[in-house]
């Protein structure tokens, strides 16, 4: 018996040939430190189109102390660290560069406490976004950010990306819903950023940590704000003969001083794909549909829904439909939320872009985007968070066709240029990651980027946490070329 | 369209901002004076500090975008007058100060449940660095995750990292109806639970005040609910506040010790308390101080911006 135990133990602690991996196995447990080719390959990618990642060991900590131990060991052994949630990011933010240890927080997935007095819930970073909202439902609350990936993405990932979603129009993105964060700093120290008090003293380190794409440390606990469920909801589906009419309706609604809970536009190519996929009840003959939702108290939602319908008709809406039941509303939203799944029917590959433009510029920029598609001989569909001007042009293609990737990237560059020219920004919710580093200089001067880097180095002077992201090459912590190549001595 | 196109956001060509950067210069201690409403906050200004004034004026107000570009020296009152003419407002507190001052002080309007928190108001910031350079961060759109969020860092920084020249703020619509209610002896916790989204709930231990905003019919409906938890009557506005500001958790604020705070008005659900006695100095975690100090020295290596002031000692 004793001999058997010893044997089993000795098998598990077999040395990997790398003292760092052995040290990690000693600090966690051997089965939660993965170093095989399959694990490393899987964790070298995220949901983005970017290749070039190279994962070192993948660890699955279960406590803050274990995350801290991993970070301290990485410091001792002079290795980099990349945090990871569900890997649903679209900008390559979780792609490991330079064979770092990948810290997957998916086992830290407990909702720890619901505190209605302070209107927060304490959660671990691996909790899935939709699971949290389902967990809060019986208490009359929800977590407001609702990215399209909410069935799989984690709260830790939402914090890293300052995630949005359709309902962030009225309620704000993740930063507005994160009150405090327990974080393991790059030094290995554990700190609480922000706090439950009205106005935590000192610099707002919580505020800059949210959206820092995993470059400033690793989130281990989050106090998220509870949002009271609204008693009344009205969901409208407006049909239009042109995409511009839909876009003009959106800016007309905002100009009228109405901030709906959500305003989403889908063009005809998307609605047709969605209809084939889930039968959401979208009209097939409309050039675009606008899904608008208002929530709150009974009288106010009726007033706002009527005004939105009126503004839609004034902008040429060919039909206005009010969801008559919760079931009908759920189906309309199912269509929106499964839009990207529906695309798989049309072509094997897609590249989803993410820029923001002023709402009054929506119609013009959309026209330009369709022209860009024609110019590069590509199919582009549009499904987007119209209410806050957040465009999501979706380029559909088949990567097996020769030369198509070059055209896809060229079209992407043109979309970014068109958005910036209209007074917009590089990203509304997907982040910069590795995808848009090269474009940062179009939006920021060298001095602007230098200051962003000063913040980053304030947290991570050794550039050890998720290096090679956000800030373009030429600034420290961003030397991508050397990170893309795996150093010879490390897990070659 | 060519690849060499640069964004119109990139560099400010406003000579007024360039002049401010020149005023700030590249050496010697310097600070900006706004309305001096919270001048002593975070420590006394070091001796010999040169005082400059930020430029003022509303540069570009786009009501249909719900954003406004405004120079930092503009008074909050002037901005709010201009916005009100188009039925809008911001989350900045109105107490006689400037936009830049309100942002670097970082204190919320006591009605922040209805108007939004100050830190969520700032979309883009142009500031003069310790080296005298004009630095830009954030963006003009209401949604933006392009790069590190330096606007968050500037809010509440007491001007220790850069001196704000111009900002773009988020505006929001003024509701059709705003109405104050007051009742003696109503339980503030029960009030909060009864209502969907009050703009403010205040309590002083004897009386409870509530501000309801929205469409008229919605305000009537919420007022009816309010009357199920107390004999609420319509009043002109909130009570006057004692001078000292306490920052507590919402839970702590409901159970404050009268002996420590003296007369007080609690902002229920926020954790803010206005009291006749000052809040004892709060401590900051040493490991947070290390990061904050490193950020400060990265942004202002010679310590010339607002010397003597420390956001951790607010």
JSON list of C-alpha atoms in Angstrom, two decimals, chain A residues 321-410:
[
{"chain": "A", "resi": 321, "resn": "UNK", "atom": "CA", "xyz": [-43.05, 45.70, -34.66]},
{"chain": "A", "resi": 322, "resn": "UNK", "atom": "CA", "xyz": [-43.35, 45.60, -30.88]},
{"chain": "A", "resi": 323, "resn": "UNK", "atom": "CA", "xyz": [-42.53, 42.26, -29.25]},
{"chain": "A", "resi": 324, "resn": "UNK", "atom": "CA", "xyz": [-45.81, 41.10, -27.74]},
{"chain": "A", "resi": 325, "resn": "UNK", "atom": "CA", "xyz": [-44.42, 38.51, -25.35]},
{"chain": "A", "resi": 326, "resn": "UNK", "atom": "CA", "xyz": [-41.27, 37.60, -23.47]},
{"chain": "A", "resi": 327, "resn": "UNK", "atom": "CA", "xyz": [-40.94, 34.68, -25.85]},
{"chain": "A", "resi": 328, "resn": "UNK", "atom": "CA", "xyz": [-41.01, 36.92, -28.91]},
{"chain": "A", "resi": 329, "resn": "UNK", "atom": "CA", "xyz": [-38.49, 39.29, -27.29]},
{"chain": "A", "resi": 330, "resn": "UNK", "atom": "CA", "xyz": [-36.17, 36.39, -26.45]},
{"chain": "A", "resi": 331, "resn": "UNK", "atom": "CA", "xyz": [-36.35, 35.16, -30.06]},
{"chain": "A", "resi": 332, "resn": "UNK", "atom": "CA", "xyz": [-35.49, 38.61, -31.44]},
{"chain": "A", "resi": 333, "resn": "UNK", "atom": "CA", "xyz": [-32.47, 38.73, -29.15]},
{"chain": "A", "resi": 334, "resn": "UNK", "atom": "CA", "xyz": [-31.49, 35.17, -29.94]},
{"chain": "A", "resi": 335, "resn": "UNK", "atom": "CA", "xyz": [-31.19, 36.24, -33.57]},
{"chain": "A", "resi": 336, "resn": "UNK", "atom": "CA", "xyz": [-28.86, 39.09, -32.63]},
{"chain": "A", "resi": 337, "resn": "UNK", "atom": "CA", "xyz": [-26.74, 37.06, -30.26]},
{"chain": "A", "resi": 338, "resn": "UNK", "atom": "CA", "xyz": [-26.26, 34.11, -32.60]},
{"chain": "A", "resi": 339, "resn": "UNK", "atom": "CA", "xyz": [-25.47, 36.26, -35.64]},
{"chain": "A", "resi": 340, "resn": "UNK", "atom": "CA", "xyz": [-21.84, 35.19, -35.67]},
{"chain": "A", "resi": 341, "resn": "UNK", "atom": "CA", "xyz": [-22.74, 31.51, -35.47]},
{"chain": "A", "resi": 342, "resn": "UNK", "atom": "CA", "xyz": [-25.08, 31.98, -38.41]},
{"chain": "A", "resi": 343, "resn": "UNK", "atom": "CA", "xyz": [-22.22, 33.20, -40.56]},
{"chain": "A", "resi": 344, "resn": "UNK", "atom": "CA", "xyz": [-20.64, 29.76, -40.61]},
{"chain": "A", "resi": 345, "resn": "UNK", "atom": "CA", "xyz": [-23.31, 28.76, -43.14]},
{"chain": "A", "resi": 346, "resn": "UNK", "atom": "CA", "xyz": [-22.02, 31.30, -45.62]},
{"chain": "A", "resi": 347, "resn": "UNK", "atom": "CA", "xyz": [-18.25, 30.91, -45.55]},
{"chain": "A", "resi": 348, "resn": "UNK", "atom": "CA", "xyz": [-15.78, 29.05, -43.36]},
{"chain": "A", "resi": 349, "resn": "UNK", "atom": "CA", "xyz": [-13.91, 32.10, -42.07]},
{"chain": "A", "resi": 350, "resn": "UNK", "atom": "CA", "xyz": [-14.76, 35.51, -40.76]},
{"chain": "A", "resi": 351, "resn": "UNK", "atom": "CA", "xyz": [-12.87, 38.45, -39.39]},
{"chain": "A", "resi": 352, "resn": "UNK", "atom": "CA", "xyz": [-14.88, 40.63, -37.02]},
{"chain": "A", "resi": 353, "resn": "UNK", "atom": "CA", "xyz": [-13.78, 44.24, -36.80]},
{"chain": "A", "resi": 354, "resn": "UNK", "atom": "CA", "xyz": [-14.53, 46.71, -34.02]},
{"chain": "A", "resi": 355, "resn": "UNK", "atom": "CA", "xyz": [-14.35, 50.49, -34.30]},
{"chain": "A", "resi": 356, "resn": "UNK", "atom": "CA", "xyz": [-16.45, 53.35, -32.95]},
{"chain": "A", "resi": 357, "resn": "UNK", "atom": "CA", "xyz": [-17.62, 56.46, -34.79]},
{"chain": "A", "resi": 358, "resn": "UNK", "atom": "CA", "xyz": [-19.75, 59.41, -33.70]},
{"chain": "A", "resi": 359, "resn": "UNK", "atom": "CA", "xyz": [-23.37, 58.36, -33.98]},
{"chain": "A", "resi": 360, "resn": "UNK", "atom": "CA", "xyz": [-24.12, 61.12, -36.48]},
{"chain": "A", "resi": 361, "resn": "UNK", "atom": "CA", "xyz": [-21.39, 59.68, -38.76]},
{"chain": "A", "resi": 362, "resn": "UNK", "atom": "CA", "xyz": [-22.81, 56.13, -38.79]},
{"chain": "A", "resi": 363, "resn": "UNK", "atom": "CA", "xyz": [-24.64, 56.35, -42.12]},
{"chain": "A", "resi": 364, "resn": "UNK", "atom": "CA", "xyz": [-21.67, 57.81, -43.99]},
{"chain": "A", "resi": 365, "resn": "UNK", "atom": "CA", "xyz": [-19.12, 55.39, -42.55]},
{"chain": "A", "resi": 366, "resn": "UNK", "atom": "CA", "xyz": [-21.36, 52.39, -43.31]},
{"chain": "A", "resi": 367, "resn": "UNK", "atom": "CA", "xyz": [-21.62, 53.49, -46.94]},
{"chain": "A", "resi": 368, "resn": "UNK", "atom": "CA", "xyz": [-17.84, 53.75, -47.04]},
{"chain": "A", "resi": 369, "resn": "UNK", "atom": "CA", "xyz": [-17.51, 50.25, -45.54]},
{"chain": "A", "resi": 370, "resn": "UNK", "atom": "CA", "xyz": [-19.67, 48.73, -48.28]},
{"chain": "A", "resi": 371, "resn": "UNK", "atom": "CA", "xyz": [-17.51, 50.57, -50.84]},
{"chain": "A", "resi": 372, "resn": "UNK", "atom": "CA", "xyz": [-14.38, 49.13, -49.20]},
{"chain": "A", "resi": 373, "resn": "UNK", "atom": "CA", "xyz": [-15.86, 45.63, -49.56]},
{"chain": "A", "resi": 374, "resn": "UNK", "atom": "CA", "xyz": [-16.47, 46.20, -53.27]},
{"chain": "A", "resi": 375, "resn": "UNK", "atom": "CA", "xyz": [-13.00, 47.63, -53.74]},
{"chain": "A", "resi": 376, "resn": "UNK", "atom": "CA", "xyz": [-11.36, 44.54, -52.22]},
{"chain": "A", "resi": 377, "resn": "UNK", "atom": "CA", "xyz": [-13.83, 42.09, -53.76]},
{"chain": "A", "resi": 378, "resn": "UNK", "atom": "CA", "xyz": [-14.98, 40.84, -50.36]},
{"chain": "A", "resi": 379, "resn": "UNK", "atom": "CA", "xyz": [-18.28, 40.20, -48.63]},
{"chain": "A", "resi": 380, "resn": "UNK", "atom": "CA", "xyz": [-18.85, 42.44, -45.62]},
{"chain": "A", "resi": 381, "resn": "UNK", "atom": "CA", "xyz": [-21.85, 42.22, -43.30]},
{"chain": "A", "resi": 382, "resn": "UNK", "atom": "CA", "xyz": [-22.77, 44.68, -40.59]},
{"chain": "A", "resi": 383, "resn": "UNK", "atom": "CA", "xyz": [-24.23, 43.84, -37.21]},
{"chain": "A", "resi": 384, "resn": "UNK", "atom": "CA", "xyz": [-23.43, 46.37, -34.55]},
{"chain": "A", "resi": 385, "resn": "UNK", "atom": "CA", "xyz": [-24.09, 48.30, -31.37]},
{"chain": "A", "resi": 386, "resn": "UNK", "atom": "CA", "xyz": [-25.52, 51.26, -33.24]},
{"chain": "A", "resi": 387, "resn": "UNK", "atom": "CA", "xyz": [-26.61, 53.17, -30.15]},
{"chain": "A", "resi": 388, "resn": "UNK", "atom": "CA", "xyz": [-23.07, 53.96, -29.10]},
{"chain": "A", "resi": 389, "resn": "UNK", "atom": "CA", "xyz": [-21.65, 54.10, -32.63]},
{"chain": "A", "resi": 390, "resn": "UNK", "atom": "CA", "xyz": [-19.77, 50.82, -32.17]},
{"chain": "A", "resi": 391, "resn": "UNK", "atom": "CA", "xyz": [-19.36, 49.22, -35.60]},
{"chain": "A", "resi": 392, "resn": "UNK", "atom": "CA", "xyz": [-18.68, 45.52, -36.09]},
{"chain": "A", "resi": 393, "resn": "UNK", "atom": "CA", "xyz": [-18.05, 45.02, -39.81]},
{"chain": "A", "resi": 394, "resn": "UNK", "atom": "CA", "xyz": [-17.75, 41.31, -40.44]},
{"chain": "A", "resi": 395, "resn": "UNK", "atom": "CA", "xyz": [-15.59, 40.23, -43.36]},
{"chain": "A", "resi": 396, "resn": "UNK", "atom": "CA", "xyz": [-16.65, 36.82, -44.67]},
{"chain": "A", "resi": 397, "resn": "UNK", "atom": "CA", "xyz": [-14.15, 34.75, -46.62]},
{"chain": "A", "resi": 398, "resn": "UNK", "atom": "CA", "xyz": [-12.69, 31.37, -47.36]},
{"chain": "A", "resi": 399, "resn": "UNK", "atom": "CA", "xyz": [-9.05, 31.30, -46.31]},
{"chain": "A", "resi": 400, "resn": "UNK", "atom": "CA", "xyz": [-8.36, 28.49, -48.80]},
{"chain": "A", "resi": 401, "resn": "UNK", "atom": "CA", "xyz": [-8.64, 30.97, -51.66]},
{"chain": "A", "resi": 402, "resn": "UNK", "atom": "CA", "xyz": [-5.23, 32.24, -52.61]},
{"chain": "A", "resi": 403, "resn": "UNK", "atom": "CA", "xyz": [-4.48, 35.85, -51.74]},
{"chain": "A", "resi": 404, "resn": "UNK", "atom": "CA", "xyz": [-7.73, 36.41, -49.88]},
{"chain": "A", "resi": 405, "resn": "UNK", "atom": "CA", "xyz": [-6.05, 37.05, -46.53]},
{"chain": "A", "resi": 406, "resn": "UNK", "atom": "CA", "xyz": [-4.11, 39.97, -47.97]},
{"chain": "A", "resi": 407, "resn": "UNK", "atom": "CA", "xyz": [-7.36, 41.50, -49.20]},
{"chain": "A", "resi": 408, "resn": "UNK", "atom": "CA", "xyz": [-9.02, 40.88, -45.83]},
{"chain": "A", "resi": 409, "resn": "UNK", "atom": "CA", "xyz": [-6.24, 42.71, -44.01]},
{"chain": "A", "resi": 410, "resn": "UNK", "atom": "CA", "xyz": [-6.20, 45.55, -46.55]}
]
